XYZ file of C-alpha atoms in Angstrom:
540
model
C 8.328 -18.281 -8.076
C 11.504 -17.185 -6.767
C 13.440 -20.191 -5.674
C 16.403 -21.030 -2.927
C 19.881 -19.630 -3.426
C 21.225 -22.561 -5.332
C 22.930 -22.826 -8.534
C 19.363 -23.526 -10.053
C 18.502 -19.721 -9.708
C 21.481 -18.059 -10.488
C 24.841 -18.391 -12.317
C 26.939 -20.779 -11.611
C 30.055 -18.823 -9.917
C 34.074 -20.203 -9.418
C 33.372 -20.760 -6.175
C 30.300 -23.116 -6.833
C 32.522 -24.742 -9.506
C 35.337 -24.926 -6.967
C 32.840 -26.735 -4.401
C 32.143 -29.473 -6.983
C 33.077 -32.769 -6.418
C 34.823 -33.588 -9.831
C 37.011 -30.614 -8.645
C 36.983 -30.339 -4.845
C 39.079 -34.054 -5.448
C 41.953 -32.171 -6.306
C 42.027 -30.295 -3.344
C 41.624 -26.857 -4.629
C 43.516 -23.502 -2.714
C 42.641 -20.236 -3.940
C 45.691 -18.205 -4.221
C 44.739 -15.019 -5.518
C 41.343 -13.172 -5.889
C 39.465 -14.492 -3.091
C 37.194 -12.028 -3.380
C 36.362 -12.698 -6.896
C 35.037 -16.334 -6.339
C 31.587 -15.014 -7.168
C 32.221 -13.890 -10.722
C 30.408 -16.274 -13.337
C 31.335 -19.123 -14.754
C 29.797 -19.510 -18.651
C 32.068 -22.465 -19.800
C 35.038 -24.700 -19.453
C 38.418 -24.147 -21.423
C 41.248 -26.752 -21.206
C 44.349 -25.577 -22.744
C 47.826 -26.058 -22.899
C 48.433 -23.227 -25.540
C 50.899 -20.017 -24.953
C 48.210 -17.865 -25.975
C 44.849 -19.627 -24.776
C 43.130 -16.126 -24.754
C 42.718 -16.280 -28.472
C 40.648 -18.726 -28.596
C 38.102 -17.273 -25.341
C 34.861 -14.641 -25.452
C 34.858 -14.381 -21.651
C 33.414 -16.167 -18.586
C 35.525 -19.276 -19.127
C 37.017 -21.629 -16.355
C 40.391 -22.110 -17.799
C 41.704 -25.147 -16.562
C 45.799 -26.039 -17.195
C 48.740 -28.449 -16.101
C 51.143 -25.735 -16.647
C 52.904 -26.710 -19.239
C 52.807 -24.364 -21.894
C 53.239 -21.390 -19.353
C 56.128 -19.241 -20.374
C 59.685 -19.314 -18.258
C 60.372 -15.803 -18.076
C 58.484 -13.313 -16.147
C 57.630 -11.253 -18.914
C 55.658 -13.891 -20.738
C 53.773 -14.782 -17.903
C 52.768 -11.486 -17.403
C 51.736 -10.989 -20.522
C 50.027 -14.522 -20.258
C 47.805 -13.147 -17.946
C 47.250 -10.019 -19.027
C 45.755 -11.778 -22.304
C 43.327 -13.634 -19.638
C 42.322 -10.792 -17.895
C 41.788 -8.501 -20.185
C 38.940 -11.066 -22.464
C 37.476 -11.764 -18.881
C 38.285 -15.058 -18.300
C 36.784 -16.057 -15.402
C 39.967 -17.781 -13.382
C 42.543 -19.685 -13.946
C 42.782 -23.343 -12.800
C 46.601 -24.904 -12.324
C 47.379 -28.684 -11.518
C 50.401 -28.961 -9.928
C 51.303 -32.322 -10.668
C 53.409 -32.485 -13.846
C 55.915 -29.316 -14.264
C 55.239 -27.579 -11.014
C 54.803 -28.864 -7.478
C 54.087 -24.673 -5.909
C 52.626 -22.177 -8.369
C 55.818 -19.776 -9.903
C 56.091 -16.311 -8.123
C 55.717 -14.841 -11.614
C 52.532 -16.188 -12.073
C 51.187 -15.473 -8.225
C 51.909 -11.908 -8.540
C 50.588 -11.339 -11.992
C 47.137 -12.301 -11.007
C 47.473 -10.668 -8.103
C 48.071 -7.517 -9.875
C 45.075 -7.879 -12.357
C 42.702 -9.647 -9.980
C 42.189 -13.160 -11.384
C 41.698 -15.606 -9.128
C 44.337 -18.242 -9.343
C 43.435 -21.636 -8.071
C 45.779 -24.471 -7.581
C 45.155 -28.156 -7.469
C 47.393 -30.761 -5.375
C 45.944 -33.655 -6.757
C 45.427 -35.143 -10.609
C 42.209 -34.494 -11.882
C 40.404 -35.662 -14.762
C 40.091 -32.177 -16.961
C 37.658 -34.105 -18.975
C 35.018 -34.686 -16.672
C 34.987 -31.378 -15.009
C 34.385 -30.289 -18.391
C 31.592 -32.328 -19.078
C 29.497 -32.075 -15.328
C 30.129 -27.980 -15.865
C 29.172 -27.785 -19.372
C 26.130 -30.053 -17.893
C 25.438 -27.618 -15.247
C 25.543 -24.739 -17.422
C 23.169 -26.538 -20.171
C 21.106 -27.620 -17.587
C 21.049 -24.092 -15.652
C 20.081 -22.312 -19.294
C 17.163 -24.362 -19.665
C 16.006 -23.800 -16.133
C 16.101 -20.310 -16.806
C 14.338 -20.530 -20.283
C 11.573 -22.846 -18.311
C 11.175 -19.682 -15.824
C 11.272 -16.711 -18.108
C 8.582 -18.410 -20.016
C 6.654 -18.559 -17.194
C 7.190 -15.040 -16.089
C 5.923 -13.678 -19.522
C 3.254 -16.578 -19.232
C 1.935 -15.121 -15.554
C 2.512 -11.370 -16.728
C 0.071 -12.335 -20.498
C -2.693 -13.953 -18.042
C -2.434 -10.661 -16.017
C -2.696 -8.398 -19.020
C -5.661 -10.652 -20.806
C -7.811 -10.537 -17.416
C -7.391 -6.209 -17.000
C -5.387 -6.588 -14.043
C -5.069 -3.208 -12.371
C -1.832 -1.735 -11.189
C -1.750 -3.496 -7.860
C -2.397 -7.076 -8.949
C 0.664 -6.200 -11.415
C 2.938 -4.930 -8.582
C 1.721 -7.958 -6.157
C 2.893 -10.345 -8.909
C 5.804 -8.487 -9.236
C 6.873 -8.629 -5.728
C 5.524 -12.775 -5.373
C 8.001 -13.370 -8.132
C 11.353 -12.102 -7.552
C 11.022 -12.191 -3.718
C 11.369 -8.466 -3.294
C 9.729 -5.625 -2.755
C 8.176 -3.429 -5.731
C 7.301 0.029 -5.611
C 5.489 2.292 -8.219
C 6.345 6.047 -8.086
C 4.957 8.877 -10.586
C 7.065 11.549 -12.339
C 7.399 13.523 -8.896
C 8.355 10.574 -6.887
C 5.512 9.742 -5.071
C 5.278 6.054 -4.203
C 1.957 5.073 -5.117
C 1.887 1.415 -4.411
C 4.285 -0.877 -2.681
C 4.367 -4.327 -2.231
C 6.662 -5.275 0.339
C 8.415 -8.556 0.670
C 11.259 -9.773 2.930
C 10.918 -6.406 4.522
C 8.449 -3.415 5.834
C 6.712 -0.840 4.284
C 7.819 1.720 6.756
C 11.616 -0.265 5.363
C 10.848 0.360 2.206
C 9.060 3.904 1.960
C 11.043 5.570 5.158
C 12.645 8.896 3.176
C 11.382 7.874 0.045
C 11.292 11.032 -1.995
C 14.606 11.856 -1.078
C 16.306 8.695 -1.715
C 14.327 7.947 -4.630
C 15.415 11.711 -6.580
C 19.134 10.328 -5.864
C 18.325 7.337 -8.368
C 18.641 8.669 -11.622
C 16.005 7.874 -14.508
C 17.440 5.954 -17.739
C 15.547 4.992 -20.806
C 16.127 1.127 -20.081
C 15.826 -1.590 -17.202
C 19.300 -1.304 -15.077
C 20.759 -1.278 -11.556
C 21.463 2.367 -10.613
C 21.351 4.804 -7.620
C 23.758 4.736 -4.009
C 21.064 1.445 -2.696
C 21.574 -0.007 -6.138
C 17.710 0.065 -7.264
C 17.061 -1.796 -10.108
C 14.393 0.007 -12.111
C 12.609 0.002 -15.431
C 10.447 3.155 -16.484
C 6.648 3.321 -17.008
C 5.036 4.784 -20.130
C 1.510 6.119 -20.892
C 0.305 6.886 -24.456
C 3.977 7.439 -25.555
C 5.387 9.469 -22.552
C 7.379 8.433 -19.408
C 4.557 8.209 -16.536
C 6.854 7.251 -13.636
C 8.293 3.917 -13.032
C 8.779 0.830 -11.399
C 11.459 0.283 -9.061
C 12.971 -3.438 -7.102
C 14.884 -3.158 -4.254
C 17.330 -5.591 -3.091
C 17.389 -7.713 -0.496
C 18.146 -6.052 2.746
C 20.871 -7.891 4.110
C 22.808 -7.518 0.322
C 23.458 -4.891 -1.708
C 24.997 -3.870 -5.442
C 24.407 -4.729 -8.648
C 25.263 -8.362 -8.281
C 22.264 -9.055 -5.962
C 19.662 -8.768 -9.025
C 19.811 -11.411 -11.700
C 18.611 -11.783 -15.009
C 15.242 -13.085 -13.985
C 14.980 -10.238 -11.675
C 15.397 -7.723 -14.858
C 12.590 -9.736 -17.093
C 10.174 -9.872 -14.015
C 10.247 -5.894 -13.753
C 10.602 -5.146 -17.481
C 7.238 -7.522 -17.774
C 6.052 -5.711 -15.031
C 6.828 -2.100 -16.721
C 4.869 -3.360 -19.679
C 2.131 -4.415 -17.971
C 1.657 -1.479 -15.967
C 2.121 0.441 -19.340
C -1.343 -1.551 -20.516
C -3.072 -1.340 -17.142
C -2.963 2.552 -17.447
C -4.353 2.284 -21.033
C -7.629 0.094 -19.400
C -7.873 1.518 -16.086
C -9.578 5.376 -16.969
C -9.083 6.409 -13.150
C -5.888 8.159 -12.143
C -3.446 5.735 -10.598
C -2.920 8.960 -7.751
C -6.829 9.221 -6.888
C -6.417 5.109 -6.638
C -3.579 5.365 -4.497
C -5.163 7.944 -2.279
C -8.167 6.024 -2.234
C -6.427 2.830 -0.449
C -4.393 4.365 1.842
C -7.627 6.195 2.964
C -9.504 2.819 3.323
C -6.478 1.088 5.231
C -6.142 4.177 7.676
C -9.437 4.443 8.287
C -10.251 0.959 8.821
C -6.702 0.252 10.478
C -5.140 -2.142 8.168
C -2.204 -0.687 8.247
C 0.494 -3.103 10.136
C 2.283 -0.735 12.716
C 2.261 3.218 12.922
C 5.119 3.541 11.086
C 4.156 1.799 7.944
C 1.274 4.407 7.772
C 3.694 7.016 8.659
C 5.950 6.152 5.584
C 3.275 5.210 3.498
C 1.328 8.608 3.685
C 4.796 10.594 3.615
C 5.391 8.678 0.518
C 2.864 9.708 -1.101
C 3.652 13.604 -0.422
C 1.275 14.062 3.361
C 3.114 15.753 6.553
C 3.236 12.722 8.981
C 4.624 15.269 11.661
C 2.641 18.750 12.228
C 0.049 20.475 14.364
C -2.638 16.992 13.381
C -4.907 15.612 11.583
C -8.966 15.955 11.095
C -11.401 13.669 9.539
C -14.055 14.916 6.952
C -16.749 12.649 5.538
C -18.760 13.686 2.877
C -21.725 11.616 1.590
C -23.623 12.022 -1.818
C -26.034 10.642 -3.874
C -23.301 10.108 -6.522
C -24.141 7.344 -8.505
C -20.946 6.737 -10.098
C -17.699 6.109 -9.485
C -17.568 9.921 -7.715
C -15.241 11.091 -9.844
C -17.029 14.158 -10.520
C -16.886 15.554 -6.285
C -13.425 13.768 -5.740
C -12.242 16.355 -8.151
C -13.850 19.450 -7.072
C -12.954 18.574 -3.568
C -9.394 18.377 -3.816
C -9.267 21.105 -6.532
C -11.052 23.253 -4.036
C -8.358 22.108 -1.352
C -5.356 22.945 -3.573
C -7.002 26.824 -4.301
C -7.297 26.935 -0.618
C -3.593 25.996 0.048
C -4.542 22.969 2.478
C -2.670 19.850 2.515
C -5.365 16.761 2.528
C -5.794 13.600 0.579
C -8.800 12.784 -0.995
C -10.663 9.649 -1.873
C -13.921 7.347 -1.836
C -13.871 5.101 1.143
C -17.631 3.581 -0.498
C -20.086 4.730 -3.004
C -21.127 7.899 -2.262
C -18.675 8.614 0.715
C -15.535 10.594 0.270
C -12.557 10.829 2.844
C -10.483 13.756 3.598
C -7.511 13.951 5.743
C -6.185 17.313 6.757
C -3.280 17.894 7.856
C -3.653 20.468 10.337
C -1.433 23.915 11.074
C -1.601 26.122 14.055
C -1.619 29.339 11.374
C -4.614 27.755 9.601
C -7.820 26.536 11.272
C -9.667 24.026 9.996
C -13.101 25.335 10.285
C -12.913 27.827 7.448
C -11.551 24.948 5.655
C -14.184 22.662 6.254
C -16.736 25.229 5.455
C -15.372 25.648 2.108
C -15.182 21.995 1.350
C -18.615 22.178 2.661
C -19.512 24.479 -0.211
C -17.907 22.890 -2.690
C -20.140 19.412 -1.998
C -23.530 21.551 -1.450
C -22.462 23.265 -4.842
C -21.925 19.825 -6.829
C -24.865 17.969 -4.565
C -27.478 19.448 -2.951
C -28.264 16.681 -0.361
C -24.673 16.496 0.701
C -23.686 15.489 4.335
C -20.404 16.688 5.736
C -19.239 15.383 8.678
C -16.095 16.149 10.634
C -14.405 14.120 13.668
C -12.285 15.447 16.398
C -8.587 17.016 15.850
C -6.198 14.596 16.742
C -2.205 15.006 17.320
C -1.345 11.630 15.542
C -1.701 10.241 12.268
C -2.098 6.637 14.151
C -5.277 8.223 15.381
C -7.010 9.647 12.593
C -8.980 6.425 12.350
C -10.910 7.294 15.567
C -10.959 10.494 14.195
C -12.974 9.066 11.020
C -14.717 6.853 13.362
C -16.369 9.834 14.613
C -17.376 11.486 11.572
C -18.562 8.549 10.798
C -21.252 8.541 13.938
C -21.737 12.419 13.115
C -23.338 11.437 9.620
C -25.279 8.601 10.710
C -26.913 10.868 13.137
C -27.394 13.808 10.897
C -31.073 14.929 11.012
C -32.167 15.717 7.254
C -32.899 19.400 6.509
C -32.422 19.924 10.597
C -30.661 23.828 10.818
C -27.688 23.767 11.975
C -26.037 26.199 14.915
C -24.182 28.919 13.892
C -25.162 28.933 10.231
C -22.959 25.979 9.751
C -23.043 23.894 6.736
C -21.381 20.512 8.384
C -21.678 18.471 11.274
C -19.361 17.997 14.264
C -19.667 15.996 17.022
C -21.205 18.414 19.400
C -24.657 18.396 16.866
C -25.451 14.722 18.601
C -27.534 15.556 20.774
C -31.001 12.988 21.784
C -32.597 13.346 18.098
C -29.582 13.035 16.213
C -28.592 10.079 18.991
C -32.038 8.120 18.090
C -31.777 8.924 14.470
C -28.505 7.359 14.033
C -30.262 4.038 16.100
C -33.334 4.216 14.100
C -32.516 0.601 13.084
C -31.812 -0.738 16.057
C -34.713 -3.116 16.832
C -34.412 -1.944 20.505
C -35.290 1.310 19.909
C -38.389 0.331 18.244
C -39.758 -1.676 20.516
C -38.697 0.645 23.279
C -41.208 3.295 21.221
C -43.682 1.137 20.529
C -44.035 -0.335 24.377
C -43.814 3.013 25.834
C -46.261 4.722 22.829
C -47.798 1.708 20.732
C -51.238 1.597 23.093
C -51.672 5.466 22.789
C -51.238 5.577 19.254
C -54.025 2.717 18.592
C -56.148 4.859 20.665
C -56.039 7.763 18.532
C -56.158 5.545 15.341
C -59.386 3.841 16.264
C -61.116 6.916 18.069
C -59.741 9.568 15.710
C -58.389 11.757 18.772
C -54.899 13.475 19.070
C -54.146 12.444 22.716
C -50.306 12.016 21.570
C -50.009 15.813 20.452
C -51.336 16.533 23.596
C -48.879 14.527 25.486
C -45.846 16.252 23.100
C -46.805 19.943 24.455
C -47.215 18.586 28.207
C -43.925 16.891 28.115
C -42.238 19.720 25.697
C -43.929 22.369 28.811
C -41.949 20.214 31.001
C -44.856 19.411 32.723
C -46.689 22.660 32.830
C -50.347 22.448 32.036
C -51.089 25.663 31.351
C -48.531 26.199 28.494
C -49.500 22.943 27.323
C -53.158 24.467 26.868
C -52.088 27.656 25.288
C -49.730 25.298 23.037
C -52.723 22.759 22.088
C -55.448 26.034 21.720
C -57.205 23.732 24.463
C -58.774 24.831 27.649
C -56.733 23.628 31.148
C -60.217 21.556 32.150
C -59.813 19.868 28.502
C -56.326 19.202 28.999
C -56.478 17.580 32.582
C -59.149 15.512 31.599
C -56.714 14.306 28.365
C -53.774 13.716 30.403
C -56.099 11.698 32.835
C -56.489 9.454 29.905
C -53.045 9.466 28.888
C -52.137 7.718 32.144
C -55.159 5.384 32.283
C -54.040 3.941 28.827
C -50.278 3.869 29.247
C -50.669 2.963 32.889
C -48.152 6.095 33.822
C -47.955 8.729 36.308
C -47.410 11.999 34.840
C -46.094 14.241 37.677
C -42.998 11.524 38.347
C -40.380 13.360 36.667
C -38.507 9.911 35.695
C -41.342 8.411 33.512
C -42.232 12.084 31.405
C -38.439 11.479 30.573
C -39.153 8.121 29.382
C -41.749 9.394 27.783
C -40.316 11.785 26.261
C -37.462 9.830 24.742
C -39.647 7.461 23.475
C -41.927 10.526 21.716
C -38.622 11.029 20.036
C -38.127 8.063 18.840
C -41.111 7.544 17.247
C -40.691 10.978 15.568
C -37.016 9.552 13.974
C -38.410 6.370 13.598
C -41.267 8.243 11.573
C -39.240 10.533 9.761
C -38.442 9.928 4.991
């Protein structure tokens, strides 16, 4: 919505007046207050009165021949002085009638109080730089009416659909053109929408620079990087707030305009509603997404993840990270084990964020310390999920020294639960699962699906198992304890309760049906791997 620097999207300032045609005739020279050419302009005042300043609220463009200034110094002085002080915005000379080189008197008047003093070398028509200003101005006001209506109009449609908090801040940011952040009462940034710049830009030192910008009860320009910010209630109280930066190639107050202020005060409001409708804690949400977009690597460099996840209160730099996945049979939105879970983490002292990455799946990120391992922390977690579900899988990746590489760190936890054998002990007494618990089961159970590995079974198996469908005999127990003897016949007997004549004469049938040789070591461990897959592919 935001549109190009021109005089249609901001004030109109002396200098753009000065570059008008109407006026650029007369050949314009700025003698004083150069650097005050971008100070408004809000109307036109011709004059040839002694005391013009009566008659002005401020803003004004005061244009003169001359005429009525004063002759002695003192009166010019004080001529200016009047201007200055109501905030006129400069003062215009023609130096065709009573003066041919503005007076000394006058030059170092404005020089002292900083009005910009313009002279013109040629006649112009005062008239009609009134009228194409006043035009301008008119014009300019209605421009700005059109827009702020449709700001309000875009922020109503927002509210009336339940927009949550970062379709708000998205809008925010599309609208002005610059980057939006939303922070809690702790300075956190929760969301940010970047624009014209970086998130690692925009979030680098965050806290810090963010406790330096001081809180007011209004929408105002504040802080050493000249934020402009507007605060954000819930149910009467100040919840945080919502915070524009400026461009990064300007700064100070002048670089936000009026439109900027209504976009973020609409935005402020908005948010205000969106935490009425939207139950879950904006922190858990927040969590949540930058959870997903590490874990699925959306984020755009290293560093944006970096600042993003210091942002919102996670060492970046430490001894590493570890991934934790824990899947339930929750059946809503989790709330109930996101909770325990990070309660439990804040009793134990660990620093981790929390969320859902899909129903029923929670992600943890530790941040790891050399004075505090992370298996007594994982067991406790473990606990904690066992305690709230009973059927609860936790999973845990490899330690890794990077935050950029915690995603293949919950890529493995990932593999760990598909392969996680249901109600299978674990080593050690454990209560999760790591990626040294893959072993061939776990492997196949985690590729049960994988048509491959079905027909692989069922080419290697399928004939034996019709045998002992139609003719009611167990010749595929017997081949489990022969190839689980690794090849030994006479534990295969004891195993079976059979005698060794019974078993040779079974495994003589074994090989006539699948067409095998049982002493080549090679095809018992095909065998074998395909007896386990049929046991995976078998398994509730």
């Amino acid at each position: 919505m935001r549109e190009n620097t021109d005089t249609a999207s901001r004030p109109l300032t002396v200098a753009d007046a000065l570059a008008l045609p109407v006026l650029a005739a007369g050949q314009p020279q700025v003698v004083t207050g150069v650097a005050h050419l971008d100070r408004p302009v809000r109307w036109v005042h011709m004059t040839e009165l002694t005391d013009p300043a009566s008659f002005l609220k401020g803003g004004e463009l005061v244009l003169t021949t001359g005429m009525p200034l004063p002759e002695e110094p003192a009166g010019v002085r004080r001529y200016v002085d009047e201007l200055a002080d109501v905030g006129a915005a400069a003062l215009v000379i023609e130096l065709v009638r009573r003066y041919h080189r503005p007076p000394h008197a006058l030059v170092d008047a404005c020089r002292a109080r900083g009005l910009p003093l313009v002279t013109l070398a040629a006649d112009v028509n005062f008239l009609e730089v009134t009228q194409v200003v006043h035009a301008l101005l008119l014009g300019n006001q209605a421009d700005a009416m059109r827009r702020t209506q449709r700001i309000h109009e875009a922020f109503t449609a927002l509210t009336l659909r339940g927009a949550g908090p970062e379709d708000v801040v998205r809008a925010a940011a599309e609208m002005s053109g610059r980057t939006v952040v939303l922070e809690n009462l702790v300075h956190q940034a929760l969301i940010c929408e970047p624009s014209g710049s970086t998130v690692e830009e925009a979030l680098t030192g965050w806290e810090q620079r963010s406790r330096a910008v001081p809180s007011g009860d209004r929408t105002e320009v504040c802080g050493p990087e000249s934020w402009l910010v507007a605060p954000v209630e819930y149910q009467g109280e100040r919840w945080g707030r919502a915070t524009m930066l400026p461009a990064p190639a300007r700064t100070g107050p002048s670089d936000f305009g009026p439109e900027d202020v209504t976009v973020l005060e609409r935005t402020a409001m908005a948010l205000t509603i969106a935490r009425l409708i939207h139950a879950t804690p904006w922190e858990r949400t927040a969590h949540r997404n930058a959870l997903r977009d590490l874990a699925e690597q959306r984020h755009r460099s290293p560093e944006d993840a970096h600042a993003r996840f210091a942002a919102l209160g996670m060492p970046t730099e430490g001894d590493g990270f570890l991934a934790v996945l824990v899947d339930t049979r929750a059946e809503d939105d989790g709330a109930e084990p996101e909770s325990r879970l990070s309660q439990e983490l804040r009793t134990a002292g660990i620093t981790a964020l929390v969320g859902a990455l899909a129903p029923g799946r929670f992600g943890i990120l530790l941040a790891l310390r050399a004075s505090q391992p992370w298996r007594p922390a994982v067991e406790r977690l473990s606990r904690t999920a066992l305690a709230v579900d009973p059927g609860a899988v936790v999973s845990v990746g490899s330690e890794v020294a990077e935050l950029s590489d915690a995603a293949r760190s919950f890529r493995e936890a990932g593999r760990v639960a598909e392969a996680a054998l249901p109600g299978r002990p674990l080593p050690d007494g454990r209560s999760f699962h790591e990626l040294s618990d893959i072993g061939l089961r776990p492997l196949l159970y985690a590729l049960r699906e994988d048509v491959r590995v079905q027909e692989y079974a069922e080419r290697q198996l399928g004939r034996l198992v019709d045998h002992d469908t139609r003719h009611g005999t167990d010749l595929l127990t017997t081949l489990r304890h022969y190839l689980d003897a690794a090849g030994n016949k006479t534990t295969a007997a004891r195993r079976g309760n059979l005698s060794r004549e019974t078993v040779y004469q079974r495994l003589r049938t074994i090989e006539r049906l699948l067409d095998c040789d049982l002493e080549s070591g090679e095809q018992r461990t095909e065998l074998h791997v395909a007896l386990a897959a049929l046991d995976v592919l078998r398994m509730r």
